[in-house]
Coordinates of C-alpha atoms in Angstrom, one line a residue:
Chain H
M1286 CA -95.8 125.0 7.2
S1287 CA -95.6 128.8 6.6
I1288 CA -94.0 129.1 10.1
A1289 CA -91.4 126.4 9.2
N1290 CA -90.8 128.3 5.9
T1291 CA -90.1 131.6 7.5
K1292 CA -87.9 129.9 10.1
L1293 CA -86.0 128.2 7.3
G1294 CA -85.9 131.4 5.3
G1295 CA -84.7 133.2 8.5
L1296 CA -81.9 130.7 9.0
V1297 CA -80.7 131.0 5.3
A1298 CA -80.8 134.9 5.7
W1299 CA -79.0 134.6 9.0
I1300 CA -76.1 132.5 7.4
D1301 CA -76.2 134.7 4.4
E1302 CA -75.6 137.8 6.4
R1303 CA -72.6 136.3 8.4
T1304 CA -70.7 134.3 5.8
P1305 CA -67.8 136.1 4.2
L1306 CA -68.6 134.2 1.0
T1307 CA -71.8 136.0 0.4
A1308 CA -70.3 139.3 1.4
T1309 CA -67.7 138.8 -1.3
W1310 CA -70.4 137.8 -3.7
K1311 CA -72.2 141.0 -2.9
S1312 CA -69.2 143.1 -3.4
A1313 CA -68.3 141.3 -6.7
T1314 CA -71.9 141.8 -7.8
R1315 CA -71.8 145.5 -7.1
L1316 CA -68.5 145.7 -9.1
A1317 CA -70.0 143.9 -12.0
G1318 CA -73.3 145.8 -11.9
Y1319 CA -75.0 142.4 -12.1
Y1320 CA -78.6 141.9 -12.6
A1321 CA -80.5 138.9 -13.9
P1322 CA -83.8 138.6 -15.8
K1323 CA -86.5 136.8 -13.9
N1324 CA -87.9 134.5 -16.5
V1325 CA -84.6 132.7 -17.2
T1326 CA -84.1 131.1 -13.8
F1327 CA -83.8 127.7 -15.5
W1328 CA -80.7 128.7 -17.5
Y1329 CA -79.2 130.3 -14.6
L1330 CA -79.4 127.2 -12.5
F1331 CA -76.4 125.4 -13.9
G1332 CA -73.9 127.6 -12.2
T1333 CA -75.4 127.1 -8.8
L1334 CA -75.7 123.3 -9.4
A1335 CA -72.0 123.2 -10.5
I1336 CA -71.1 124.8 -7.1
V1337 CA -73.1 122.1 -5.3
V1338 CA -71.2 119.4 -7.2
L1339 CA -67.9 121.0 -6.7
V1340 CA -68.6 121.0 -2.9
S1341 CA -69.5 117.3 -3.2
Q1342 CA -66.2 116.6 -5.0
L1343 CA -64.4 118.2 -2.2
I1344 CA -66.1 116.2 0.5
T1345 CA -65.8 112.8 -1.3
G1346 CA -62.3 113.8 -2.2
I1347 CA -61.4 114.0 1.5
F1348 CA -62.5 110.5 2.1
L1349 CA -60.9 109.1 -1.0
T1350 CA -57.6 110.7 0.0
M1351 CA -57.8 108.8 3.3
H1352 CA -57.5 105.5 1.6
Y1353 CA -55.9 106.2 -1.8
K1354 CA -52.2 105.5 -2.3
P1355 CA -50.4 107.4 -5.0
N1356 CA -47.9 104.7 -5.6
T1357 CA -47.1 102.8 -8.7
S1358 CA -45.0 100.0 -7.3
L1359 CA -46.4 96.5 -7.6
N1360 CA -48.0 94.4 -4.8
E1361 CA -47.2 90.7 -4.5
S1362 CA -50.0 89.9 -7.0
G1363 CA -48.3 92.2 -9.5
I1364 CA -50.8 95.1 -9.3
P1365 CA -49.8 98.7 -8.8
L1366 CA -50.6 99.9 -5.4
A1367 CA -52.6 103.0 -6.6
F1368 CA -54.8 100.8 -8.8
A1369 CA -55.3 98.3 -5.9
S1370 CA -56.1 101.0 -3.5
V1371 CA -59.0 102.2 -5.7
E1372 CA -60.4 98.8 -5.7
Y1373 CA -59.8 98.5 -2.0
I1374 CA -62.0 101.5 -1.6
M1375 CA -64.7 99.9 -3.9
R1376 CA -64.8 96.7 -1.8
D1377 CA -63.3 97.0 1.7
V1378 CA -64.0 100.6 2.8
P1379 CA -67.6 100.8 4.1
W1380 CA -69.6 102.8 1.5
G1381 CA -66.4 103.3 -0.3
W1382 CA -68.1 102.3 -3.6
L1383 CA -70.6 105.1 -3.1
I1384 CA -67.9 107.6 -2.3
R1385 CA -65.9 106.7 -5.4
Y1386 CA -68.9 106.7 -7.7
L1387 CA -70.1 110.0 -6.4
H1388 CA -66.6 111.4 -7.2
S1389 CA -66.3 109.8 -10.7
T1390 CA -69.8 110.7 -11.6
G1391 CA -69.4 114.1 -10.1
A1392 CA -66.4 114.9 -12.4
S1393 CA -68.4 114.2 -15.5
V1394 CA -71.5 116.0 -14.2
L1395 CA -69.5 119.0 -13.3
L1396 CA -68.3 119.3 -16.8
I1397 CA -71.8 118.9 -18.2
L1398 CA -72.9 121.7 -16.0
V1399 CA -70.0 123.9 -16.9
Y1400 CA -70.6 123.4 -20.6
L1401 CA -74.4 124.2 -20.0
H1402 CA -73.4 127.3 -18.0
M1403 CA -71.1 128.5 -20.8
F1404 CA -73.9 127.8 -23.4
R1405 CA -76.3 129.9 -21.5
S1406 CA -73.7 132.7 -21.3
I1407 CA -73.6 132.8 -25.1
L1408 CA -77.4 132.6 -25.3
F1409 CA -77.8 135.7 -23.0
S1410 CA -74.6 137.4 -23.9
V1411 CA -73.7 137.7 -20.2
Y1412 CA -70.1 138.5 -21.0
Q1413 CA -70.9 141.9 -22.6
K1414 CA -69.8 145.1 -21.1
P1415 CA -69.4 145.7 -18.1
R1416 CA -69.0 142.0 -17.2
E1417 CA -65.9 141.1 -19.0
L1418 CA -64.0 140.4 -15.9
T1419 CA -66.5 138.0 -14.5
W1420 CA -66.4 136.2 -17.8
L1421 CA -62.6 136.0 -17.7
L1422 CA -62.7 134.6 -14.2
G1423 CA -65.2 132.1 -15.4
M1424 CA -62.9 131.1 -18.2
A1425 CA -60.0 130.7 -15.6
I1426 CA -62.3 128.4 -13.7
F1427 CA -63.0 126.4 -16.8
I1428 CA -59.3 125.9 -17.5
G1429 CA -58.7 125.1 -13.8
L1430 CA -61.4 122.5 -13.9
A1431 CA -60.0 121.0 -17.1
A1432 CA -56.6 120.9 -15.4
Q1433 CA -58.1 119.4 -12.3
T1434 CA -60.0 116.6 -14.0
F1435 CA -57.0 115.9 -16.3
V1436 CA -54.6 115.3 -13.2
G1437 CA -57.4 113.5 -11.4
Y1438 CA -57.9 111.0 -14.2
L1439 CA -54.4 109.7 -13.6
M1440 CA -55.2 108.7 -10.1
P1441 CA -56.8 105.2 -10.7
W1442 CA -53.5 104.4 -12.7
G1443 CA -55.4 102.3 -15.3
Q1444 CA -54.4 101.8 -18.9
L1445 CA -56.3 104.9 -20.1
S1446 CA -55.2 107.0 -17.2
F1447 CA -51.6 106.3 -18.1
W1448 CA -51.8 106.6 -21.9
A1449 CA -54.1 109.6 -22.0
A1450 CA -51.6 111.3 -19.7
Q1451 CA -48.8 110.3 -21.9
V1452 CA -50.4 111.6 -25.1
I1453 CA -51.5 115.0 -23.6
I1454 CA -48.2 115.6 -21.9
N1455 CA -46.4 114.8 -25.1
A1456 CA -48.5 117.5 -26.7
F1457 CA -47.0 120.0 -24.4
S1458 CA -43.6 119.0 -25.3
Q1459 CA -44.3 120.2 -28.9
L1460 CA -44.6 123.8 -27.7
P1461 CA -41.5 125.8 -28.8
F1462 CA -38.7 127.0 -26.3
L1463 CA -39.9 125.8 -22.9
G1464 CA -42.0 122.9 -24.1
Q1465 CA -39.5 120.2 -23.5
D1466 CA -38.3 121.4 -20.0
F1467 CA -41.9 122.0 -18.9
T1468 CA -42.9 118.5 -19.7
I1469 CA -39.9 117.0 -17.8
W1470 CA -40.9 119.2 -14.8
L1471 CA -44.6 118.1 -15.2
R1472 CA -43.7 114.5 -15.3
G1473 CA -40.8 114.7 -12.9
D1474 CA -39.3 112.1 -15.1
Y1475 CA -38.8 111.3 -18.8
V1476 CA -41.7 109.1 -18.8
V1477 CA -45.1 109.0 -17.0
S1478 CA -44.1 107.3 -13.8
D1479 CA -44.4 107.2 -10.0
A1480 CA -43.0 110.7 -9.9
T1481 CA -45.7 111.9 -12.2
L1482 CA -48.4 110.2 -10.2
N1483 CA -47.2 111.8 -6.9
R1484 CA -47.0 115.3 -8.5
F1485 CA -50.5 115.0 -10.0
F1486 CA -51.9 113.8 -6.7
S1487 CA -50.5 116.9 -5.0
F1488 CA -52.0 119.1 -7.7
H1489 CA -55.2 117.3 -7.5
V1490 CA -55.8 117.5 -3.7
I1491 CA -54.2 120.8 -2.9
A1492 CA -53.0 123.1 -5.6
F1493 CA -55.8 123.1 -8.0
P1494 CA -58.7 123.0 -5.5
A1495 CA -57.3 125.9 -3.7
A1496 CA -56.9 127.9 -6.9
L1497 CA -60.5 126.9 -7.9
L1498 CA -62.0 128.0 -4.7
W1499 CA -60.2 131.3 -4.9
L1500 CA -61.4 131.9 -8.4
L1501 CA -65.0 130.8 -7.5
I1502 CA -65.3 133.3 -4.7
H1503 CA -64.5 136.1 -7.1
H1504 CA -66.6 134.9 -9.9
V1505 CA -70.1 134.0 -8.5
P1506 CA -72.4 136.9 -8.5
H1507 CA -75.5 135.2 -7.3
T1508 CA -77.1 131.8 -6.8
V1509 CA -80.4 130.3 -7.6
K1510 CA -82.0 128.6 -4.6
D1511 CA -84.9 126.4 -5.8
I1512 CA -85.2 123.1 -4.1
R1513 CA -87.4 121.6 -6.8
Y1514 CA -84.7 122.0 -9.6
F1515 CA -82.1 120.8 -7.1
L1516 CA -84.1 117.6 -6.3
A1517 CA -84.8 116.9 -9.9
F1518 CA -81.1 117.3 -10.6
L1519 CA -80.2 115.0 -7.7
I1520 CA -82.6 112.3 -9.0
V1521 CA -80.9 112.3 -12.4
C1522 CA -77.5 112.0 -10.7
V1523 CA -78.6 109.3 -8.3
A1524 CA -80.0 107.2 -11.2
V1525 CA -76.5 107.3 -12.8
I1526 CA -74.6 106.7 -9.6
F1527 CA -76.6 103.7 -8.4
F1528 CA -77.6 102.1 -11.7
R1529 CA -75.2 103.0 -14.4
P1530 CA -72.0 104.3 -12.7
E1531 CA -69.9 103.7 -15.8
A1532 CA -72.5 105.6 -17.9
G1533 CA -71.8 103.3 -20.8
G1534 CA -68.1 103.7 -20.5
Y1535 CA -68.2 107.6 -20.7
F1536 CA -67.9 108.4 -17.0
L1537 CA -65.7 105.4 -16.1
E1538 CA -63.9 103.9 -19.1
Y1539 CA -63.9 100.1 -19.3
N1540 CA -60.3 99.9 -20.4
N1541 CA -59.3 101.8 -17.3
F1542 CA -60.2 98.7 -15.2
T1543 CA -57.0 97.3 -16.6
Q1544 CA -53.9 98.4 -14.6
A1545 CA -51.6 100.7 -16.4
N1546 CA -49.0 99.0 -18.4
P1547 CA -46.2 101.2 -19.9
L1548 CA -45.1 98.4 -22.2
Q1549 CA -48.4 97.7 -23.9
T1550 CA -50.0 100.6 -25.9
P1551 CA -53.8 100.3 -26.2
Q1552 CA -55.1 100.1 -29.7
H1553 CA -57.2 103.2 -29.1
I1554 CA -56.3 106.0 -26.7
A1555 CA -58.8 108.8 -26.0
P1556 CA -59.2 111.2 -23.1
L1557 CA -62.5 111.3 -21.2
W1558 CA -65.5 112.6 -23.1
Y1559 CA -65.2 116.2 -21.9
F1560 CA -61.9 116.7 -23.7
T1561 CA -62.6 114.7 -26.8
S1562 CA -63.6 117.8 -28.9
Y1563 CA -60.2 119.5 -28.3
Y1564 CA -58.5 116.2 -28.8
S1565 CA -60.3 115.8 -32.1
I1566 CA -59.0 119.2 -33.1
L1567 CA -55.5 118.2 -32.2
R1568 CA -55.7 115.1 -34.4
S1569 CA -57.6 116.9 -37.2
I1570 CA -54.9 119.5 -38.0
T1571 CA -52.5 117.7 -40.4
Y1572 CA -51.1 120.4 -42.7
P1573 CA -47.8 122.1 -42.0
L1574 CA -48.1 125.8 -42.6
F1575 CA -45.6 128.7 -42.6
S1576 CA -42.9 126.0 -42.2
I1577 CA -44.4 125.1 -38.8
D1578 CA -44.9 121.4 -38.2
A1579 CA -48.5 120.1 -38.5
K1580 CA -48.0 118.6 -35.0
L1581 CA -47.3 121.9 -33.4
W1582 CA -50.3 123.5 -35.2
G1583 CA -52.4 120.6 -33.9
V1584 CA -51.2 121.4 -30.2
L1585 CA -51.7 125.1 -30.7
G1586 CA -55.1 124.4 -32.2
M1587 CA -56.0 122.3 -29.3
F1588 CA -55.0 124.9 -26.7
A1589 CA -56.6 127.7 -28.7
S1590 CA -59.8 125.9 -29.0
M1591 CA -60.1 125.9 -25.2
L1592 CA -58.8 129.4 -24.6
I1593 CA -60.8 131.2 -27.4
F1594 CA -63.9 131.4 -25.3
A1595 CA -62.1 134.1 -23.3
L1596 CA -62.4 136.4 -26.3
L1597 CA -66.1 136.3 -26.6
P1598 CA -66.8 139.7 -24.9
W1599 CA -64.8 141.3 -27.6
L1600 CA -66.0 139.2 -30.5
D1601 CA -69.7 139.5 -30.0
K1602 CA -70.9 142.7 -31.4
S1603 CA -74.5 142.0 -31.5
S1604 CA -76.8 144.4 -29.7
G1605 CA -79.4 141.9 -28.7
K1606 CA -79.0 140.7 -25.0
T1607 CA -80.8 137.4 -25.3
I1608 CA -80.8 134.9 -28.0
R1609 CA -84.4 135.9 -28.8
Q1610 CA -83.4 139.3 -29.7
K1611 CA -80.4 138.3 -31.8
G1612 CA -80.8 137.8 -35.6
P1613 CA -81.0 134.7 -37.7
I1614 CA -77.3 134.6 -38.5
F1615 CA -76.2 134.4 -34.9
K1616 CA -78.8 131.7 -34.3
L1617 CA -77.5 129.7 -37.2
A1618 CA -73.9 130.2 -36.2
L1619 CA -74.6 129.2 -32.6
A1620 CA -76.5 126.0 -33.8
L1621 CA -73.7 125.0 -36.2
F1622 CA -71.1 125.5 -33.5
V1623 CA -73.0 123.3 -31.2
V1624 CA -73.4 120.6 -33.8
A1625 CA -69.6 120.9 -34.7
F1626 CA -68.7 120.7 -31.0
A1627 CA -70.9 117.6 -30.5
A1628 CA -69.5 115.9 -33.6
L1629 CA -65.9 116.7 -32.6
S1630 CA -66.6 115.3 -29.1
Y1631 CA -68.0 112.1 -30.6
L1632 CA -65.1 111.8 -33.2
G1633 CA -62.5 112.1 -30.4
T1634 CA -63.8 108.9 -28.8
V1635 CA -63.3 106.7 -31.8
P1636 CA -60.3 105.8 -33.9
T1637 CA -59.8 108.0 -37.0
D1638 CA -60.0 107.1 -40.7
P1639 CA -59.9 109.3 -43.7
Q1640 CA -63.6 110.0 -43.7
R1641 CA -63.7 110.9 -40.1
L1642 CA -60.6 113.0 -40.4
L1643 CA -62.3 115.1 -43.1
L1644 CA -65.3 115.5 -41.0
A1645 CA -63.2 116.5 -38.0
Q1646 CA -61.4 119.0 -40.2
I1647 CA -64.8 120.5 -41.4
C1648 CA -66.0 120.7 -37.8
T1649 CA -62.7 122.3 -36.7
F1650 CA -63.2 124.9 -39.3
I1651 CA -66.7 125.6 -38.1
Y1652 CA -65.6 125.7 -34.6
F1653 CA -62.9 128.4 -35.2
A1654 CA -65.1 130.3 -37.8
F1655 CA -67.8 130.6 -35.1
F1656 CA -65.5 132.7 -33.0
L1657 CA -63.3 134.5 -35.5
L1658 CA -66.0 135.6 -37.9
M1659 CA -68.3 136.6 -35.0
P1660 CA -67.3 140.3 -35.2
I1661 CA -68.4 140.3 -38.8
Y1662 CA -71.7 138.4 -38.7
S1663 CA -72.9 139.6 -35.3
R1664 CA -72.7 143.2 -36.8
M1665 CA -74.4 142.2 -39.9
D1666 CA -77.4 140.7 -38.1
K1667 CA -80.5 142.6 -37.8
P1668 CA -81.5 142.5 -34.2
R1669 CA -85.2 141.9 -33.5
S1670 CA -86.8 145.1 -32.3
N1671 CA -87.9 144.8 -28.7
E1672 CA -91.2 143.3 -28.6
G1673 CA -91.2 143.2 -24.8
R1674 CA -91.0 139.4 -25.0
G1675 CA -87.4 138.9 -24.2
A1676 CA -86.0 139.5 -20.8
R1677 CA -84.3 142.8 -20.3
Chain Q
M934 CA -81.8 132.1 -46.0
N935 CA -84.0 129.2 -46.7
K936 CA -85.1 127.5 -43.5
L937 CA -85.6 124.1 -45.0
F938 CA -82.0 124.3 -46.4
I939 CA -80.5 125.1 -43.0
R940 CA -82.4 122.2 -41.4
Q941 CA -81.1 119.9 -44.0
I942 CA -77.5 120.9 -43.4
L943 CA -77.9 120.4 -39.6
I944 CA -79.4 117.0 -40.1
A945 CA -76.7 115.9 -42.4
L946 CA -74.0 117.2 -40.1
L947 CA -75.6 115.3 -37.1
V948 CA -75.9 112.1 -39.0
M949 CA -72.5 112.0 -40.7
P950 CA -70.3 111.1 -37.7
F951 CA -72.5 108.2 -36.9
S952 CA -72.6 106.9 -40.5
A953 CA -68.9 106.9 -40.4
M954 CA -69.0 104.7 -37.5
A955 CA -69.5 101.2 -38.9
V956 CA -66.2 99.4 -38.4
G957 CA -65.7 95.8 -39.5
I958 CA -65.6 93.6 -36.4
D959 CA -66.7 90.1 -37.3
I960 CA -66.7 88.4 -33.9
Q961 CA -70.1 87.8 -32.6
L962 CA -70.4 87.4 -28.9
D963 CA -72.9 85.0 -27.4
R964 CA -75.0 86.5 -24.6
A965 CA -74.1 85.2 -21.1
P966 CA -77.3 84.4 -19.2
D967 CA -77.9 86.8 -16.2
R968 CA -77.6 84.8 -13.1
S969 CA -76.6 87.6 -10.7
H970 CA -79.6 86.9 -8.5
D971 CA -79.2 83.1 -8.5
Q972 CA -77.2 82.1 -5.4
A973 CA -76.9 78.5 -6.4
A974 CA -75.3 79.5 -9.7
L975 CA -73.0 81.9 -8.1
Q976 CA -71.9 79.3 -5.5
H977 CA -71.3 76.7 -8.3
G978 CA -69.3 79.4 -10.2
A979 CA -67.2 80.1 -7.0
R980 CA -66.5 76.4 -6.6
V981 CA -65.4 76.0 -10.3
F982 CA -63.3 79.2 -10.1
T983 CA -61.4 78.2 -6.9
K984 CA -60.8 74.7 -8.2
Y985 CA -59.8 75.3 -11.9
C986 CA -58.7 78.9 -12.3
L987 CA -57.2 80.0 -9.0
T988 CA -54.1 77.7 -9.7
C989 CA -53.0 80.3 -12.3
H990 CA -55.2 83.5 -11.9
S991 CA -55.3 85.4 -8.7
A992 CA -58.3 87.4 -7.5
S993 CA -56.4 89.6 -5.3
F994 CA -59.1 92.1 -4.5
M995 CA -61.5 89.4 -3.4
R996 CA -61.3 88.2 0.3
Y997 CA -62.4 84.7 1.0
N998 CA -64.7 85.7 3.8
R999 CA -66.6 87.9 1.4
L1000 CA -68.1 84.8 -0.1
R1001 CA -70.6 84.9 2.7
D1002 CA -72.3 87.4 0.5
I1003 CA -73.5 84.7 -1.8
G1004 CA -74.6 82.3 0.9
F1005 CA -71.6 80.3 2.0
T1006 CA -71.0 79.7 5.6
E1007 CA -67.5 80.4 7.0
Q1008 CA -67.0 76.7 7.6
Q1009 CA -67.9 75.9 4.0
I1010 CA -65.5 78.5 2.7
K1011 CA -62.6 77.0 4.8
D1012 CA -63.5 73.4 3.9
E1013 CA -64.6 73.5 0.4
L1014 CA -63.2 76.5 -1.3
M1015 CA -59.8 77.3 0.3
Y1016 CA -57.1 75.1 -1.3
A1017 CA -54.2 77.2 -0.4
T1018 CA -53.4 77.7 3.3
E1019 CA -54.5 81.2 3.7
K1020 CA -56.6 82.9 6.4
I1021 CA -60.2 83.5 5.8
G1022 CA -59.7 87.2 5.7
E1023 CA -57.0 86.9 3.0
P1024 CA -57.6 87.8 -0.6
M1025 CA -57.5 85.0 -3.3
K1026 CA -53.9 84.7 -4.3
V1027 CA -52.1 82.2 -6.3
V1028 CA -49.5 79.9 -5.1
M1029 CA -47.4 80.0 -8.4
R1030 CA -44.6 82.5 -8.5
R1031 CA -45.0 85.2 -11.0
A1032 CA -41.5 84.6 -12.4
D1033 CA -42.4 81.0 -12.9
A1034 CA -45.6 81.8 -14.6
Q1035 CA -43.7 84.1 -16.9
R1036 CA -41.4 81.4 -17.8
W1037 CA -44.0 78.8 -18.4
F1038 CA -46.7 80.7 -20.3
G1039 CA -44.6 83.6 -21.6
V1040 CA -47.0 85.9 -19.8
V1041 CA -48.3 86.2 -16.3
P1042 CA -52.0 85.0 -16.1
P1043 CA -53.9 88.2 -15.2
D1044 CA -55.7 88.8 -12.0
H1045 CA -59.3 88.2 -12.4
S1046 CA -60.8 90.5 -9.8
V1047 CA -62.1 93.0 -12.3
T1048 CA -61.7 91.2 -15.7
V1049 CA -65.5 91.3 -16.4
R1050 CA -65.5 95.1 -16.1
A1051 CA -62.2 95.4 -18.1
R1052 CA -63.3 93.2 -20.9
T1053 CA -66.3 95.3 -21.9
S1054 CA -65.7 96.8 -25.3
A1055 CA -67.4 97.8 -28.5
L1056 CA -68.1 94.0 -28.9
G1057 CA -70.4 93.9 -25.9
P1058 CA -70.3 93.5 -22.1
G1059 CA -67.3 91.7 -20.5
E1060 CA -69.5 88.8 -19.3
D1061 CA -70.4 88.0 -22.8
W1062 CA -66.8 88.1 -23.9
I1063 CA -65.7 85.6 -21.2
Y1064 CA -68.7 83.4 -21.8
T1065 CA -67.8 83.2 -25.5
Y1066 CA -64.1 82.9 -24.8
L1067 CA -64.5 79.8 -22.6
R1068 CA -66.6 78.1 -25.1
S1069 CA -64.4 78.9 -28.1
F1070 CA -61.2 76.9 -27.5
Y1071 CA -60.2 74.6 -30.3
R1072 CA -57.4 72.2 -31.1
D1073 CA -54.5 73.8 -32.9
P1074 CA -51.2 71.8 -33.3
M1075 CA -49.3 75.0 -34.3
R1076 CA -49.6 76.3 -30.8
P1077 CA -47.3 75.2 -28.0
S1078 CA -50.2 74.4 -25.7
G1079 CA -52.0 72.6 -28.5
W1080 CA -55.0 75.0 -28.1
N1081 CA -56.1 78.2 -29.8
N1082 CA -59.1 80.5 -29.2
L1083 CA -61.5 82.1 -31.6
V1084 CA -62.0 85.3 -29.6
F1085 CA -58.5 85.5 -28.3
Q1086 CA -56.2 84.4 -31.1
N1087 CA -52.9 82.7 -30.1
V1088 CA -53.8 82.9 -26.3
A1089 CA -51.2 81.5 -24.0
M1090 CA -53.9 79.6 -21.8
H1091 CA -54.8 76.2 -22.7
H1092 CA -58.3 74.8 -22.6
V1093 CA -58.5 74.3 -18.8
L1094 CA -62.1 72.9 -18.9
W1095 CA -61.5 70.7 -21.9
E1096 CA -62.5 67.4 -20.1
F1097 CA -66.0 68.9 -19.6
Q1098 CA -66.4 70.3 -23.1
G1099 CA -64.5 67.9 -25.1
E1100 CA -62.3 68.9 -28.2
Q1101 CA -63.4 71.3 -30.9
V1102 CA -61.7 71.9 -34.2
L1103 CA -62.0 75.0 -36.5
E1104 CA -63.6 74.7 -39.8
G1105 CA -62.9 77.5 -42.3
D1106 CA -60.7 80.5 -42.0
P1107 CA -60.6 82.3 -38.6
S1108 CA -60.2 85.6 -40.2
G1109 CA -63.1 85.2 -42.6
K1110 CA -66.7 85.0 -41.9
T1111 CA -67.2 81.4 -42.7
H1112 CA -65.5 79.8 -39.7
K1113 CA -67.3 77.4 -37.5
L1114 CA -66.3 75.3 -34.4
K1115 CA -67.2 71.6 -34.5
L1116 CA -67.1 69.3 -31.6
V1117 CA -65.1 66.2 -32.6
T1118 CA -64.5 64.4 -29.1
P1119 CA -67.3 64.9 -26.7
G1120 CA -66.4 65.7 -23.1
K1121 CA -68.0 64.6 -19.8
L1122 CA -70.8 67.1 -20.3
S1123 CA -73.2 67.6 -23.1
P1124 CA -72.9 71.0 -24.9
A1125 CA -75.9 72.3 -23.1
E1126 CA -74.5 71.2 -19.7
Y1127 CA -71.2 72.8 -20.6
D1128 CA -72.8 76.1 -21.4
N1129 CA -74.6 75.9 -18.1
L1130 CA -71.3 75.4 -16.3
V1131 CA -69.6 78.3 -18.0
A1132 CA -72.6 80.5 -17.4
D1133 CA -72.4 79.9 -13.6
L1134 CA -68.6 80.5 -13.7
V1135 CA -69.2 83.8 -15.6
A1136 CA -71.9 84.8 -13.2
Y1137 CA -69.5 84.4 -10.3
L1138 CA -66.7 86.4 -12.2
K1139 CA -69.1 89.1 -12.8
Y1140 CA -70.2 89.2 -9.1
M1141 CA -66.5 89.3 -8.2
S1142 CA -65.8 92.3 -10.5
E1143 CA -68.1 94.5 -8.3
P1144 CA -69.3 92.8 -5.1
S1145 CA -71.1 96.0 -4.2
A1146 CA -73.3 95.9 -7.4
G1147 CA -76.1 94.2 -5.5
P1148 CA -76.3 96.6 -2.5
R1149 CA -75.7 99.5 -4.8
K1150 CA -78.9 98.9 -6.8
E1151 CA -80.8 98.1 -3.6
V1152 CA -79.8 101.3 -1.9
G1153 CA -80.4 103.2 -5.2
I1154 CA -84.0 102.3 -5.2
Y1155 CA -84.6 103.6 -1.7
V1156 CA -82.7 106.8 -2.3
L1157 CA -84.7 107.4 -5.6
I1158 CA -88.0 106.8 -3.8
A1159 CA -87.0 109.2 -1.0
L1160 CA -86.0 111.9 -3.5
F1161 CA -89.2 111.6 -5.4
V1162 CA -91.2 111.9 -2.3
L1163 CA -89.2 115.0 -1.3
L1164 CA -89.7 116.4 -4.8
A1165 CA -93.5 115.9 -4.6
F1166 CA -93.5 117.8 -1.4
A1167 CA -91.4 120.6 -2.8
I1168 CA -93.8 120.9 -5.8
V1169 CA -97.0 120.8 -3.7
L1170 CA -95.9 123.1 -0.8
K1171 CA -93.8 125.5 -2.8
P1172 CA -91.4 126.6 0.0
G1173 CA -91.1 130.3 0.2
F1174 CA -87.5 130.8 -0.6
I1175 CA -87.9 129.5 -4.2
K1176 CA -86.7 132.4 -6.3
L1177 CA -83.7 133.9 -7.9
E1178 CA -81.7 135.7 -5.3
K1179 CA -81.4 139.2 -6.3
R1180 CA -78.6 141.2 -5.0
P1181 CA -79.1 145.0 -4.5

């Protein structure tokens, strides 16, 4: 076995030395002066796993593209070709159902991993000097992934595909000056239509993946190679893919098994779970302020809530490197933020009522307070003296 | 700051969104029996579907020859299930023209290929919804078809299977909690036999909504076993390259 091990290790090293990818990683690493504590391998795993899932998305995407038709015209049974082609993949393409479920589950799992990866970044303050640039690239990847999943979600052309796109694109139109023109360009039409689907398809299979790959090559400083973690992760994914591919309506929403119908607004429109926190923020801002419409504030709030992560390197003034070394105030703030984020995510999946609205407003306040007050409370905090316990 | 106090705040915050959840839905769905592994039931359901539903509802993602999955022979499919003159590799389409359907019913009867999946909601799984729906028709003189339905108010479809179930009437207010359906004219089948027929039909509709569900779970078990074996090896043998790659 040890011989096999060295052989395998040799192979990995052989590939490592010859791929431009690792060379780029190495130089990026040198630039960033990156080093990682040994005892936190677990938390550092999510980034690597996210890359694995991204590769899986690219591969399954190739096969889906072979059979998918970005076309909204109706077939003789009155079903849009795009919607029908997805069901064709599920039924008539050999192993098509597996490829599709890998892809749909992959999208959600990717976002879960990215959120965990961002969470560990806050835990270990990895964005602090001199790694601001790596952090900003990471944020660009996050926004790119959000855009990628947003356009990808239109592909099945189901009711929620259509109406979620409609609502979010309308949000763009609220932006001053170029908002209107931009949304018309984005849709290629005055409503979400065949032109929109073709455009989004092009973004989804070419533009965004290319951009994401470029960003990724410049962002990734190192990877964790531990087959045990990888297998454990795979087991969880396989359990979902083969036994609960809809994940209770969170990974594949049930209403999206109904073909898109522009004439019939669903009672309840919500984006997929990974956007519902921002969507909640959009809905929760209901006061006009400084003679600016509440709607516009909502839209600004939604975009700000996604972009504000980028400011973390300049907001976090705490001296502790890991969460253990940080003081109690930072810990409490982070815990409150996580709770607010989870509550907002949940609230975005259900219809609002006055009680829920109030709750969403409180959580929105906590969400932004976590970031905007950080320069103050992270300075106030008394960092734990180095007891030699935390990683350095 | 007091630790207990912090904990209380956190718990309250966690619980609040869920306590705000209870929305008033007063339709109770009956549970459809699970017959996904019962081939006789699936075949019976397919017969009922092609005979009584396919006149109006297409199942355009479902090819006739796929019915071999549930134990039919090609000859049986041709002789007993194909009423329209399609080829065996064709999907289940309807003869009625869409424009005519629109004129007759006011809406085009929806395609039923994926209805079971699409009908899943906060109320419960889609199969429960259809199971309840097909047993909840009642006489309503105010409707053009003469029929109404408890779970789908003012539906444009009439009670297609009424000769089997008989005629029910509604007692009480459909929007209140007091309503009840009462059988006034018995049909060809007893209530228990009718429930059985609908259960078979729903089992078939569920199969049709994802024909790969059976193989999916089967393959899944093998993949899981293989992965667990690999994981066991990885834990016991600890391959050498397990570590955080450190870059100089």
